[in-house]
Amino acid sequence: MKRFFSLIFLIGVLLCGCAKASEPVRQTVFCMDTVMDLQVWGKDAEAAIQQLTNKLNTLEHSWSATNPDSLLSRINRGEAPELTQEQAQLLARIEALSQRTDGAFDPHLRALSEAWGFYGEEPSVPSPEEITAALAQSQWDLGAALKGYAGQECADLLAEWNVDRAMLVLGGNVQTYGEKPDGSPWQIGIQNPDGGDNLGILCVTGTASVVTSGDYQRYFEVDGLRYHHILDSKTGYPADSGLRSVTIVCRDGLTADCLSTALFVMGLEKAAEFWKESDDFEAVFVTTGGAIYATEGAVLSGCSYEVIAR
Ligand code: AMP
Ligand code: MG
């Protein structure tokens, strides 16, 4: 009888242990002008999450386009601050991604975003002269790239800790890390641009970046017209490409973020061509007509959609 109770006790302890290990350490952070939700599972989760928070704050401090003390603001003022190898590499990679997308992703639109008032509380439509003047300037704004890069940096940091897995939601960006214990994929909702239930579920395995650019993430309306924050450097106006959102799945966070913005600006047809010439990402598109398109490697469920094949 005693042995029986010991056995029950032991099973109880094991079950408690399992339950505890299956609970994530969770932290909400406000950083990079958005709410971030960090969930980390595993032995070192508590310490790792602290390091992630520090990393996110450090990246914001360096690369904010609005904080006058940031490294980026100093570069934008024409100073030549000394950059670490990592910082110089980041800017070089961003330039390369801009070239890869033929300028659809343009990291030098700070003055244009400012002219539209997107950094402040009350955005408004600038005059054509203001747009022309803003387009003539070239100041860095990493708003379309930084959260994806940050997600990747966090995943790289997690690899140095004894943690099992993590799900980091950085605004519209999701960074997964590791595998779920039952081997099932991570499930990430494709948001309905008009709000309400998700349109569908995107499944990804292992460590990946899932980044969405959408016209519903930051916008204002005048006379029934919506002006959103993803700008077309060819016109100076919000990209009018027939898309409501683009979601990119990629093993690299920076690439995912830059491409989500770029493909939104390109529109479906050009974006599909761009994907056919690439081999490092998958994409899901929601059009202004409400149709959903997904490249053939994207695993999407819960909605009907058209597949874009190679
Ligand atoms: P995302 O939500 O990743 O598409 O990034 C949008 C943010 O990037 C905006 O809030 C601007 O700060 C900046 N941005 C706007 N248009 C562009 C563009 N065409 N290329 C690069 N950055 C942009
Ligand atoms: Mg982006």
Short mmCIF file of C-alpha atoms and ligand atoms in Angstrom, two decimals, residues 105 143-145 173 211-213 256-262, ligand 2:
data_model
loop_
_atom_site.label_atom_id
_atom_site.label_comp_id
_atom_site.label_asym_id
_atom_site.label_seq_id
_atom_site.Cartn_x
_atom_site.Cartn_y
_atom_site.Cartn_z
CA PHE A 105 11.14 48.86 -50.00
CA GLY A 143 10.22 51.27 -39.55
CA ALA A 144 9.62 48.64 -42.23
CA ALA A 145 12.60 46.53 -41.24
CA ASN A 173 5.44 40.51 -36.70
CA VAL A 211 5.53 39.37 -40.93
CA THR A 212 2.44 41.24 -42.11
CA SER A 213 2.20 44.68 -43.70
CA ALA A 256 10.59 38.96 -44.07
CA ASP A 257 9.95 42.49 -42.82
CA CYS A 258 11.49 44.31 -45.79
CA LEU A 259 9.66 42.07 -48.25
CA SER A 260 6.26 42.45 -46.57
CA THR A 261 6.47 46.19 -47.17
CA ALA A 262 7.96 45.86 -50.65
MG MG B 2 7.94 45.54 -43.17
#
